[in-house]
Short mmCIF file of C-alpha atoms and ligand atoms in Angstrom, two decimals:
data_model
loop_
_atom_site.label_atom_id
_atom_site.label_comp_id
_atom_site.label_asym_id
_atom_site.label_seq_id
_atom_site.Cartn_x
_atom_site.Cartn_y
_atom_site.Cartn_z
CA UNK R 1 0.00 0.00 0.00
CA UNK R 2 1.22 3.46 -0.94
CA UNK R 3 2.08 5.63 2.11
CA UNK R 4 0.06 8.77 2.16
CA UNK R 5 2.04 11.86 1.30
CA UNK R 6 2.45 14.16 4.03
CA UNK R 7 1.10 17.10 4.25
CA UNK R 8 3.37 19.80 2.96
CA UNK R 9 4.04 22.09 5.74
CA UNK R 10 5.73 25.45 4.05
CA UNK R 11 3.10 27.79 5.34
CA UNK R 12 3.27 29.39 2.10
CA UNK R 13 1.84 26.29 0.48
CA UNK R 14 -0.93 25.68 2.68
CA UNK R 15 -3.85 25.62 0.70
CA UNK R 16 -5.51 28.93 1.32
CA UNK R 17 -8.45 29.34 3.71
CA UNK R 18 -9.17 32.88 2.57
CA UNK R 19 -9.00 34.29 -0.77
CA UNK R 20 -8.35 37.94 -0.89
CA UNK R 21 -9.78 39.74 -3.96
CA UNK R 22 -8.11 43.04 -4.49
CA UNK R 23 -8.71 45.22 -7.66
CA UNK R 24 -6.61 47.63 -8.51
CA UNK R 25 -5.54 50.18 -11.01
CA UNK R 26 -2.47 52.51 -10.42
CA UNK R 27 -2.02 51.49 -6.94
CA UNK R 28 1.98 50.42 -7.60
CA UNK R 29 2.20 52.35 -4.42
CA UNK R 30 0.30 50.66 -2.05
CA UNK R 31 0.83 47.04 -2.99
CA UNK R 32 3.51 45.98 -1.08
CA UNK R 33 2.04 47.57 2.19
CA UNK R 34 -1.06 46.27 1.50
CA UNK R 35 0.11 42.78 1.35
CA UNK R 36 2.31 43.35 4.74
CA UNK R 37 -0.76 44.89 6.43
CA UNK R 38 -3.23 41.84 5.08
CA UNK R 39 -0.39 39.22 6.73
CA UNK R 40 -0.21 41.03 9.68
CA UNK R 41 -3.69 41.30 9.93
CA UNK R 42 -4.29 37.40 9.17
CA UNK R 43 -1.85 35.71 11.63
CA UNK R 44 -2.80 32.09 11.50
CA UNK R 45 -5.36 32.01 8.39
CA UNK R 46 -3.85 30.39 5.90
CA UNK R 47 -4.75 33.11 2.84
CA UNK R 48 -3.91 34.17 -0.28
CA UNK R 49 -4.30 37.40 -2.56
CA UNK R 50 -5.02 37.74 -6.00
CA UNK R 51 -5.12 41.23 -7.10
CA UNK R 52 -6.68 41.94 -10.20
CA UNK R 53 -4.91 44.20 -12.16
CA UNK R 54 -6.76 46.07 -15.59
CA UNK R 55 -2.84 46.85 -17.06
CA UNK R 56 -2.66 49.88 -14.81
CA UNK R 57 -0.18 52.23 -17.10
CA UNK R 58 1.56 52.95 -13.84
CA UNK R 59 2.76 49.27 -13.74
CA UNK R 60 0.92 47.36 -10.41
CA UNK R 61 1.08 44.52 -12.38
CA UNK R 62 4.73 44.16 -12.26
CA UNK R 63 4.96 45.34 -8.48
CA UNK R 64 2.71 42.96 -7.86
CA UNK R 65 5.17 40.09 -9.93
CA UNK R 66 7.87 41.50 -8.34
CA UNK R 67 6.22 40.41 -4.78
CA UNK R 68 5.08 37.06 -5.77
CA UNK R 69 8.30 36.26 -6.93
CA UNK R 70 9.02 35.61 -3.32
CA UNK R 71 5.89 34.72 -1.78
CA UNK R 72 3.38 32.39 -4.05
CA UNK R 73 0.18 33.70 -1.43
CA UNK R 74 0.74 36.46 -3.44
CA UNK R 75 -0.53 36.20 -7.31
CA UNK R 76 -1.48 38.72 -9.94
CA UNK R 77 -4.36 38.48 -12.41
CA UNK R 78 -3.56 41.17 -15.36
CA UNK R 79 -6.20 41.82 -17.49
CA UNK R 80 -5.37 43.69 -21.14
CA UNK R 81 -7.87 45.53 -23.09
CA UNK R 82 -10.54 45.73 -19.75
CA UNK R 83 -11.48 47.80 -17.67
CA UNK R 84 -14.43 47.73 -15.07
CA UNK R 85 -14.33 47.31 -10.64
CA UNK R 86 -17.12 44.26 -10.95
CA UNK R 87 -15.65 42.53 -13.62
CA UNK R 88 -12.39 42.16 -11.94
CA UNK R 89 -13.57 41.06 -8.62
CA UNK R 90 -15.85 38.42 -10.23
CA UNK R 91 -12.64 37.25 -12.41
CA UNK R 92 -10.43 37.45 -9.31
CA UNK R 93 -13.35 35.24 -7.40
CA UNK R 94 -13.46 32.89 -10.13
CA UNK R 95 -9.68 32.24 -9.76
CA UNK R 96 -9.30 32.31 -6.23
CA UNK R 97 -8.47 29.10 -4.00
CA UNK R 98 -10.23 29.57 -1.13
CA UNK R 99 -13.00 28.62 0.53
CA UNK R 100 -14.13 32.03 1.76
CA UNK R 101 -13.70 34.60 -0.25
CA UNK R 102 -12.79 38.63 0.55
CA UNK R 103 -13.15 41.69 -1.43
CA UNK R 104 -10.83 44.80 -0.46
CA UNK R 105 -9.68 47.82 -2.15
CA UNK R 106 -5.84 48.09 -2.47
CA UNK R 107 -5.82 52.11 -0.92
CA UNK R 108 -6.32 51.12 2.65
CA UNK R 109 -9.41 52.59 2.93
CA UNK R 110 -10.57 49.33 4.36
CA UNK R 111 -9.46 48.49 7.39
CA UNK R 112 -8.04 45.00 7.05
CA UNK R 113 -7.64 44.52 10.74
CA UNK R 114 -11.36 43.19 10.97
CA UNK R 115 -10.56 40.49 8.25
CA UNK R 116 -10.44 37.67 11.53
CA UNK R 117 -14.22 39.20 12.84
CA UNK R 118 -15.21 38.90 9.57
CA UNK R 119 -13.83 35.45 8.84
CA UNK R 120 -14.65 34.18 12.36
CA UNK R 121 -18.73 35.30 11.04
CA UNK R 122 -18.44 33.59 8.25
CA UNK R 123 -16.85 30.02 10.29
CA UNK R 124 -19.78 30.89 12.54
CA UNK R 125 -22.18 30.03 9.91
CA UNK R 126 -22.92 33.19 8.29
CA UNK R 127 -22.72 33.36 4.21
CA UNK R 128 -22.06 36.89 3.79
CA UNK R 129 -19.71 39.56 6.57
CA UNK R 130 -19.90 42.90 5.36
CA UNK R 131 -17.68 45.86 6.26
CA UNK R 132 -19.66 48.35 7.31
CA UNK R 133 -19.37 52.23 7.77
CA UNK R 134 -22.77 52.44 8.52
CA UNK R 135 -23.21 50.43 12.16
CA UNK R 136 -22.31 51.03 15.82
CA UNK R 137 -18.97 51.11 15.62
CA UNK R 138 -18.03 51.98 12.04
CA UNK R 139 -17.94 55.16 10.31
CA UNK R 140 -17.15 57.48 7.09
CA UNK R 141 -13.73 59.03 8.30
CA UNK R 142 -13.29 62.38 6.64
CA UNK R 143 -15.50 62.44 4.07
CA UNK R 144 -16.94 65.79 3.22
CA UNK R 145 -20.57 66.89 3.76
CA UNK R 146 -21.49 66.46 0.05
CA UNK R 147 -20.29 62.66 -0.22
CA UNK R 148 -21.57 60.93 2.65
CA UNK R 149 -24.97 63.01 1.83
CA UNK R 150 -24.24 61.10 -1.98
CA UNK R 151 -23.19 57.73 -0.30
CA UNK R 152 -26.31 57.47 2.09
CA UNK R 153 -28.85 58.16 -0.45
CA UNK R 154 -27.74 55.77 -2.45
CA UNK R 155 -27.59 53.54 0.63
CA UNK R 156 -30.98 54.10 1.25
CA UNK R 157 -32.40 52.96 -2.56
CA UNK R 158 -30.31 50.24 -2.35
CA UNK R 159 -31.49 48.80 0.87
CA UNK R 160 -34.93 49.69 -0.82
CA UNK R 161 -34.17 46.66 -3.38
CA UNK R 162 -32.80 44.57 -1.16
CA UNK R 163 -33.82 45.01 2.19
CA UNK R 164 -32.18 46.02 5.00
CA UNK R 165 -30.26 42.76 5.18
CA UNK R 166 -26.97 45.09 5.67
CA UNK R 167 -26.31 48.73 7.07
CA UNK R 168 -24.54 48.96 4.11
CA UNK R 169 -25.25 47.82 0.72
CA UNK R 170 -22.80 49.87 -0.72
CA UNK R 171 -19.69 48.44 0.92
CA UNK R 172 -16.93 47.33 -1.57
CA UNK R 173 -15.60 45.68 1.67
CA UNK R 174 -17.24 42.13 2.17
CA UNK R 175 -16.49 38.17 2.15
CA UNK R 176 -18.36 35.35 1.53
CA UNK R 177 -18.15 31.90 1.10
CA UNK R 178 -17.00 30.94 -2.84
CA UNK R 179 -20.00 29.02 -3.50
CA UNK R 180 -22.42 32.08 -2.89
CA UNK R 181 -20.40 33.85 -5.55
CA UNK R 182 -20.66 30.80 -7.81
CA UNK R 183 -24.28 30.45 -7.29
CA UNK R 184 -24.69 34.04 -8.73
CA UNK R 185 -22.20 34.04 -11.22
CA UNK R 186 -24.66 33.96 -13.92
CA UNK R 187 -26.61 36.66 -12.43
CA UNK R 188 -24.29 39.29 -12.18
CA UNK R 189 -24.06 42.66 -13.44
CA UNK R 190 -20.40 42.49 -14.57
CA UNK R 191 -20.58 46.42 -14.39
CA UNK R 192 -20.49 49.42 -12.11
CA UNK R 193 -18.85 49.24 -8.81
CA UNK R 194 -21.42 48.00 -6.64
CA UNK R 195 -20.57 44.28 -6.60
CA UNK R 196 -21.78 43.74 -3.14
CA UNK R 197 -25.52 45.20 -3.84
CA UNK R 198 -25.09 43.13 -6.48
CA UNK R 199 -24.40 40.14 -4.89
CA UNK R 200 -27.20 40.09 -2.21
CA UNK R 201 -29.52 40.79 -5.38
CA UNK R 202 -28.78 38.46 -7.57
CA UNK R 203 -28.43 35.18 -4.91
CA UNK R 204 -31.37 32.62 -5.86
CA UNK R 205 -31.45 31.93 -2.33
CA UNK R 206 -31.82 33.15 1.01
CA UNK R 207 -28.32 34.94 2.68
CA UNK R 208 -27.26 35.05 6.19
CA UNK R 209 -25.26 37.97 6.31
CA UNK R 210 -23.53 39.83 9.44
CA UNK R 211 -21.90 43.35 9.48
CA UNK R 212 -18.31 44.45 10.94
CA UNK R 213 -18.33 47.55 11.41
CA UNK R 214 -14.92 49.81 10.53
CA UNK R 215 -14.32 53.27 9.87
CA UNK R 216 -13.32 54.08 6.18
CA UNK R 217 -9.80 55.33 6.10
CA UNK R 218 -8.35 57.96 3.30
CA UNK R 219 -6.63 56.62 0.70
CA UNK R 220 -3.24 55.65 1.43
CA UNK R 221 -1.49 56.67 -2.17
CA UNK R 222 -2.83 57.25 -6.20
CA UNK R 223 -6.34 59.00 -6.65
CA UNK R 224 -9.86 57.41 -6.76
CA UNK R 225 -11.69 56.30 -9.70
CA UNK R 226 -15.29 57.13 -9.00
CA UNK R 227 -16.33 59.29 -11.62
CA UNK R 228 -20.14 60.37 -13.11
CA UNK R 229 -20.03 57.24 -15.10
CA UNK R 230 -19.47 55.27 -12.41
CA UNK R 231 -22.99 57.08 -10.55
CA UNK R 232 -24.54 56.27 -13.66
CA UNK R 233 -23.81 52.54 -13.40
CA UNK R 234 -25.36 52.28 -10.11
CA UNK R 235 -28.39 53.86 -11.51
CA UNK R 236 -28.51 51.32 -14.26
CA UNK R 237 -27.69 48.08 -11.92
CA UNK R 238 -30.87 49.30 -9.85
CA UNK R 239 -32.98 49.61 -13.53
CA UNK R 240 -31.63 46.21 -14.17
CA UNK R 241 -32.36 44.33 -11.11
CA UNK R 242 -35.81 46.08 -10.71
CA UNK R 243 -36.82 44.91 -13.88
CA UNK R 244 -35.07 41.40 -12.93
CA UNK R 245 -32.82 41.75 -15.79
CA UNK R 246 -35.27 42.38 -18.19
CA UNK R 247 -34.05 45.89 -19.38
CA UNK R 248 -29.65 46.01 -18.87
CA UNK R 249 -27.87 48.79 -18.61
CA UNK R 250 -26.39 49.21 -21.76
CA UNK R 251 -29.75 48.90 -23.19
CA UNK R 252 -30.94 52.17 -21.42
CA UNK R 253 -27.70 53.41 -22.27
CA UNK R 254 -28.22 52.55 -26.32
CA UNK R 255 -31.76 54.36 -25.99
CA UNK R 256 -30.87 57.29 -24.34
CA UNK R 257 -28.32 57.84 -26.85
CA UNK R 258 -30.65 57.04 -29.68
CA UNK R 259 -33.24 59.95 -28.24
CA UNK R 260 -30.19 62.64 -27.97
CA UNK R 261 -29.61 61.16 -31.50
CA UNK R 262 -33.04 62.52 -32.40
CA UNK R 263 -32.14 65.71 -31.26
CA UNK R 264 -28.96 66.09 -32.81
CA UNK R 265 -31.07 65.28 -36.27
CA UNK R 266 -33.54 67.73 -35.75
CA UNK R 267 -30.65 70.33 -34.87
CA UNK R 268 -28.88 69.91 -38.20
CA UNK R 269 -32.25 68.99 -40.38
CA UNK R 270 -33.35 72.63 -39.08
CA UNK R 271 -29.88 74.49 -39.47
CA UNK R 272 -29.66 73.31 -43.07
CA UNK R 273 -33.27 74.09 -43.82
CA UNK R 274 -32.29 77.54 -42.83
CA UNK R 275 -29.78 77.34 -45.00
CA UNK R 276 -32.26 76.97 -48.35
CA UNK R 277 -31.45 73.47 -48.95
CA UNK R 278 -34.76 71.11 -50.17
CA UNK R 279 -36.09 68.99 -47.34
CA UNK R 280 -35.31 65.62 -49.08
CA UNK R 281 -31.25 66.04 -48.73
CA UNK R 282 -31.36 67.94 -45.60
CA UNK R 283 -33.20 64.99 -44.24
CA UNK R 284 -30.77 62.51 -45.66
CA UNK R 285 -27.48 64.73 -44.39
CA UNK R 286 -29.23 64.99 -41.10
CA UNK R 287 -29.76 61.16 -41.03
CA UNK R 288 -26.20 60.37 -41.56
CA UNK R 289 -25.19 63.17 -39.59
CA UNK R 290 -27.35 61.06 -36.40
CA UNK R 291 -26.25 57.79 -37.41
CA UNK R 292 -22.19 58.67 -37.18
CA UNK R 293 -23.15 60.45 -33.96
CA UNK R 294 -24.67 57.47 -32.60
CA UNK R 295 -22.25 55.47 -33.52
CA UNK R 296 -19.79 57.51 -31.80
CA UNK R 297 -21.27 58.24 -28.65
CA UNK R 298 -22.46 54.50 -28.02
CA UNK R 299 -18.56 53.38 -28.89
CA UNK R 300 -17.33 55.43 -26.85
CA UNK R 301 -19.77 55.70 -23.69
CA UNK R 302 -22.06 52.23 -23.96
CA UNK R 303 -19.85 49.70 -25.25
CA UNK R 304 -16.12 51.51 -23.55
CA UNK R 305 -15.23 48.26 -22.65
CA UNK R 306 -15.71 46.91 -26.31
CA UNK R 307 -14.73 50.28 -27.82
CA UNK R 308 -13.69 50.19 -31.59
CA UNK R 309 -10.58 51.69 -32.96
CA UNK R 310 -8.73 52.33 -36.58
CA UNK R 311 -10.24 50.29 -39.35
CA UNK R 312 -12.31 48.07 -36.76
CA UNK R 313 -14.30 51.95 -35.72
CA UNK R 314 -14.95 52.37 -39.71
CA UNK R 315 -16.11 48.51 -40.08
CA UNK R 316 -18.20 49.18 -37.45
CA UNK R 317 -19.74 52.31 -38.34
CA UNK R 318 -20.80 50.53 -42.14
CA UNK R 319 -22.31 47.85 -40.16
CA UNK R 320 -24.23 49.90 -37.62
CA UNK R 321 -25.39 52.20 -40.48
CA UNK R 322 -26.69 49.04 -42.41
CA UNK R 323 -28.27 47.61 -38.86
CA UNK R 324 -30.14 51.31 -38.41
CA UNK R 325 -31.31 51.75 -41.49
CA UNK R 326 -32.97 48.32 -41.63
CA UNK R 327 -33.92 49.49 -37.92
CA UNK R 328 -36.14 51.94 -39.66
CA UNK R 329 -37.47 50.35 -42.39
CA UNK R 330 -38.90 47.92 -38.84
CA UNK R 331 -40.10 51.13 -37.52
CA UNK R 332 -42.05 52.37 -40.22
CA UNK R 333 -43.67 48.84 -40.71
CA UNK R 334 -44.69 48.61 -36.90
CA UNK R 335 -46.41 51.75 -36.85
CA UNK R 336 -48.05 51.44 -39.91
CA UNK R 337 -49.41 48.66 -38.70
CA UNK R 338 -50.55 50.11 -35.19
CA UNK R 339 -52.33 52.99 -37.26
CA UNK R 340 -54.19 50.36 -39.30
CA UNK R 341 -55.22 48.70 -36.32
CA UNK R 342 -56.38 52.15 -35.27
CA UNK R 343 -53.61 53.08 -32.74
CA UNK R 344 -53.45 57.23 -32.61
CA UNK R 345 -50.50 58.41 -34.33
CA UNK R 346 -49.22 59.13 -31.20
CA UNK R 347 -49.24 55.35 -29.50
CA UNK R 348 -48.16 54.16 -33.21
CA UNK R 349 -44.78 56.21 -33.23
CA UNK R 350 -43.89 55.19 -30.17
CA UNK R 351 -44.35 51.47 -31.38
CA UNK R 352 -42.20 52.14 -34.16
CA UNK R 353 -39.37 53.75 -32.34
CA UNK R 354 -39.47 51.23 -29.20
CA UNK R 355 -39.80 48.50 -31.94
CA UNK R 356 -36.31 50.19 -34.03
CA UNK R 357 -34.26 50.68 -30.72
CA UNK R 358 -34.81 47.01 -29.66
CA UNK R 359 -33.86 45.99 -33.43
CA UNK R 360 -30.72 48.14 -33.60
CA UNK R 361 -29.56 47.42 -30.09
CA UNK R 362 -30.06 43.35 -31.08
CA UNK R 363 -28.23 43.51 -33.97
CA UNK R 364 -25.33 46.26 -33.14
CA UNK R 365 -24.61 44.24 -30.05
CA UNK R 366 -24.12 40.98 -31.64
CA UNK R 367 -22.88 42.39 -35.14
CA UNK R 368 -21.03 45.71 -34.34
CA UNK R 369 -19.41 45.27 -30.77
CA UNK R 370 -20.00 41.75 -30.43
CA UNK R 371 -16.64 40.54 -31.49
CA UNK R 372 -13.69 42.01 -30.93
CA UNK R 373 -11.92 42.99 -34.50
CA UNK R 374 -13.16 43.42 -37.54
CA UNK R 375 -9.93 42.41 -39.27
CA UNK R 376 -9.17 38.83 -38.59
CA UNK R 377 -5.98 37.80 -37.07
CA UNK R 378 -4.76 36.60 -40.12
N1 GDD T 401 -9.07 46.15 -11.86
C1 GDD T 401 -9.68 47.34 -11.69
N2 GDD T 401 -10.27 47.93 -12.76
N3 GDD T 401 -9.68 47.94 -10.47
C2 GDD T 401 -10.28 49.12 -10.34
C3 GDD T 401 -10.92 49.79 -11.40
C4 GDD T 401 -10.89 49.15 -12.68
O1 GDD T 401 -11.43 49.64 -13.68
N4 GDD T 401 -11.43 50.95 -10.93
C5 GDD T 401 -11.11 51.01 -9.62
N5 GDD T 401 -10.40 49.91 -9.26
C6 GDD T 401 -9.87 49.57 -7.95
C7 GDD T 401 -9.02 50.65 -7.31
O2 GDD T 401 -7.66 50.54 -7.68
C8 GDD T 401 -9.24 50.39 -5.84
O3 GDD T 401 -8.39 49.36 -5.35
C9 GDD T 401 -10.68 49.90 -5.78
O4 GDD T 401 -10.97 49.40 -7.08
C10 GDD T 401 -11.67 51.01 -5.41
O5 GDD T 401 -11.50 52.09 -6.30
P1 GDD T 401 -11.49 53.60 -5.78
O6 GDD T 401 -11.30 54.44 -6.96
O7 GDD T 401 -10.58 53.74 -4.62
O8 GDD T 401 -13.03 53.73 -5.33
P2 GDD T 401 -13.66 54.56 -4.14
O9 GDD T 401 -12.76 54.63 -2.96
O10 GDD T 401 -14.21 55.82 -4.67
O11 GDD T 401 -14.93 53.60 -3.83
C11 GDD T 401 -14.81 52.58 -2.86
O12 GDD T 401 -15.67 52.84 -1.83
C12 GDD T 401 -17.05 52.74 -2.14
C13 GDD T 401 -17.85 53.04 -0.95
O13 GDD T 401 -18.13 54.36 -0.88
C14 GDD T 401 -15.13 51.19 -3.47
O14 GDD T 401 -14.81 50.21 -2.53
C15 GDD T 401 -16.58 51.03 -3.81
O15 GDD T 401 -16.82 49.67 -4.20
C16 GDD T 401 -17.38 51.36 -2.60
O16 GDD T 401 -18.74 51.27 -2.92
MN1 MN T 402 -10.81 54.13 -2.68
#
């Protein structure tokens, strides 16, 4: 009989008990602190931590290589051509070893010294343990006025959707066992920042979850990436999960875009009117006018992670023209219909335009920013 191997006892080679998920972009500065505080912090968990890395131009990756060069716990996951908070945590969950997972911003404005009380919840039976700012014992730190007014409004609509099963839905600070992030896998968002909201959402099940309070710290080094876009994305997450998925993000995106479209058209179809040109190519410059603007503004805000560039921007543009204008020969058909079946003119436009943004968001997904280069590799 073969002897069992023995257990290999470099501790670090233990298999890892807790998975740390850290995204990051430009935080070169705060890595290697980051991964002294976490060990520190730790003492006997076995752990790991994967940091998740979207090519930062001020090199983490490599800091990050440099580190793991001399201890394996430490691993990097660098993504090219990405970008996007949710994305990389759920990547950096999907790779991770452990049987608990944690999620942790690299800038030290969590404060990894509660990673045991949150661990010790989660070996006490609970699925989720959230950081939170928002309980006895936690707090904000030194944010101004303006932003904790921001951060507890948006608390507030998000405990609206999922209940007040946390003080703080909005955390970015949280661990959880890795099945409860593979049981939602397919469910989530994959965009936006709000991962944890998210999370508790999108479980087909029913979560035992327990705060930690901490107080947020400021940011060690680098600057933070919240920006309007990234507001926008948590209004579009809620639109999503309210409609359970139904209507995504990029979908209100598309249409919003497609209505300032309208506008633009009706700017130039007006401007060149009043320049004594006949209606019939005024209309048509106007059109193509609208179409290269929305082709342009959707590449560049709704599809950013997808975004087209060089020759692949101009194959894309032919395409999405072609997808539109088929989009509106749909549009005209619907509402012609609706007025034969006696809609008012009113009911039947809308018809026709709902009917042409659903068409031209179906097809310019799949067909325009659906695969990644128009040119093929060879
Ligand atoms: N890989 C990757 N890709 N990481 C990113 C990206 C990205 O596109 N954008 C930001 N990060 C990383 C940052 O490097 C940092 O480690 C972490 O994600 C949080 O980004 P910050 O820019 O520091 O965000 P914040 O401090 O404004 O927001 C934090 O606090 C919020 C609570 O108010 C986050 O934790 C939010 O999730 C949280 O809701
Ligand atoms: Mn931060």
């Amino acid at each position: 009989m073969l002897e069992s191997a023995a257990p290999i006892s470099l501790p670090h080679l233990a298999t890892p008990e807790l998975s740390l998920v850290v995204p990051s972009y430009n935080e070169r500065a705060n890595i290697a602190p980051l991964v002294a505080a976490v060990g520190a912090a730790l003492g006997d968990i076995a752990w790991e931590i994967l940091i998740v890395d979207d090519d930062s131009p001020d090199r983490t990756w490599e800091e990050v290589g440099r580190i793991a060069m001399t201890d394996p716990r430490v691993r990097c996951l660098r993504r090219v051509g990405r970008r996007g908070l949710a994305s990389a945590v759920i990547e950096g969950a999907m790779a991770a070893n452990g049987a608990v997972i944690a999620v942790m911003d690299a800038d030290f404005q969590h404060d990894e010294t509660i990673l045991p009380a949150m661990y010790a919840a989660i070996a006490a039976g609970a699925d989720v343990a959230v950081g939170t700012r928002y309980a006895l014992g936690g707090g904000t730190g030194e944010w101004d006025e303006r932003r904790v007014r921001m951060s507890s409004f948006a608390t507030r609509i998000a405990r609206a959707l999922i209940g007040n099963r946390t003080t703080d839905p909005m955390s970015g600070f949280f661990m959880a066992r890795r099945d409860v992030f593979a049981a939602s896998i397919y469910n989530l968002s994959n965009q936006g920042f709000k991962i944890l909201l998210d999370l508790l959402a999108s479980y087909p099940g029913k979560l035992k979850v327990v705060d930690v309070p901490y107080t947020f710290r400021n940011r060690r080094a680098g600057d933070s990436k919240i920006s309007p876009m990234v507001i926008a994305e948590f209004a579009f997450l809620l639109i999503e999960k309210l409609s359970r998925g139904l209507v995504s993000p990029r979908f209100v995106l598309f249409a919003l875009v497609g209505g300032l479209g309208l506008i633009v058209h009706l700017l130039v179809l007006s401007a060149l009117i009043g320049l004594k040109l006949n209606f019939l190519p005024a209309q048509v410059a106007a059109l193509l006018v609208a179409i290269v603007f929305n082709y342009a503004v959707n590449n560049e805000f709704t599809y950013r992670d997808r975004r087209l560039t060089g020759m692949d921007f101009v194959g894309g543009l032919v395409v999405f023209a072609i997808i539109c204008s088929i989009g509106a020969i749909a549009n005209i058909g619907v509402a012609n219909l609706a007025v034969e079946e006696h809609a008012s003119w009113s009911i039947a436009g809308v018809a026709g335009a709902v009917m042409s943004a659903v068409f031209n968001f179906g097809g310019t997904s799949s067909l325009v920013w659906g695969r990644r280069r128009w040119r093929s590799a060879s």
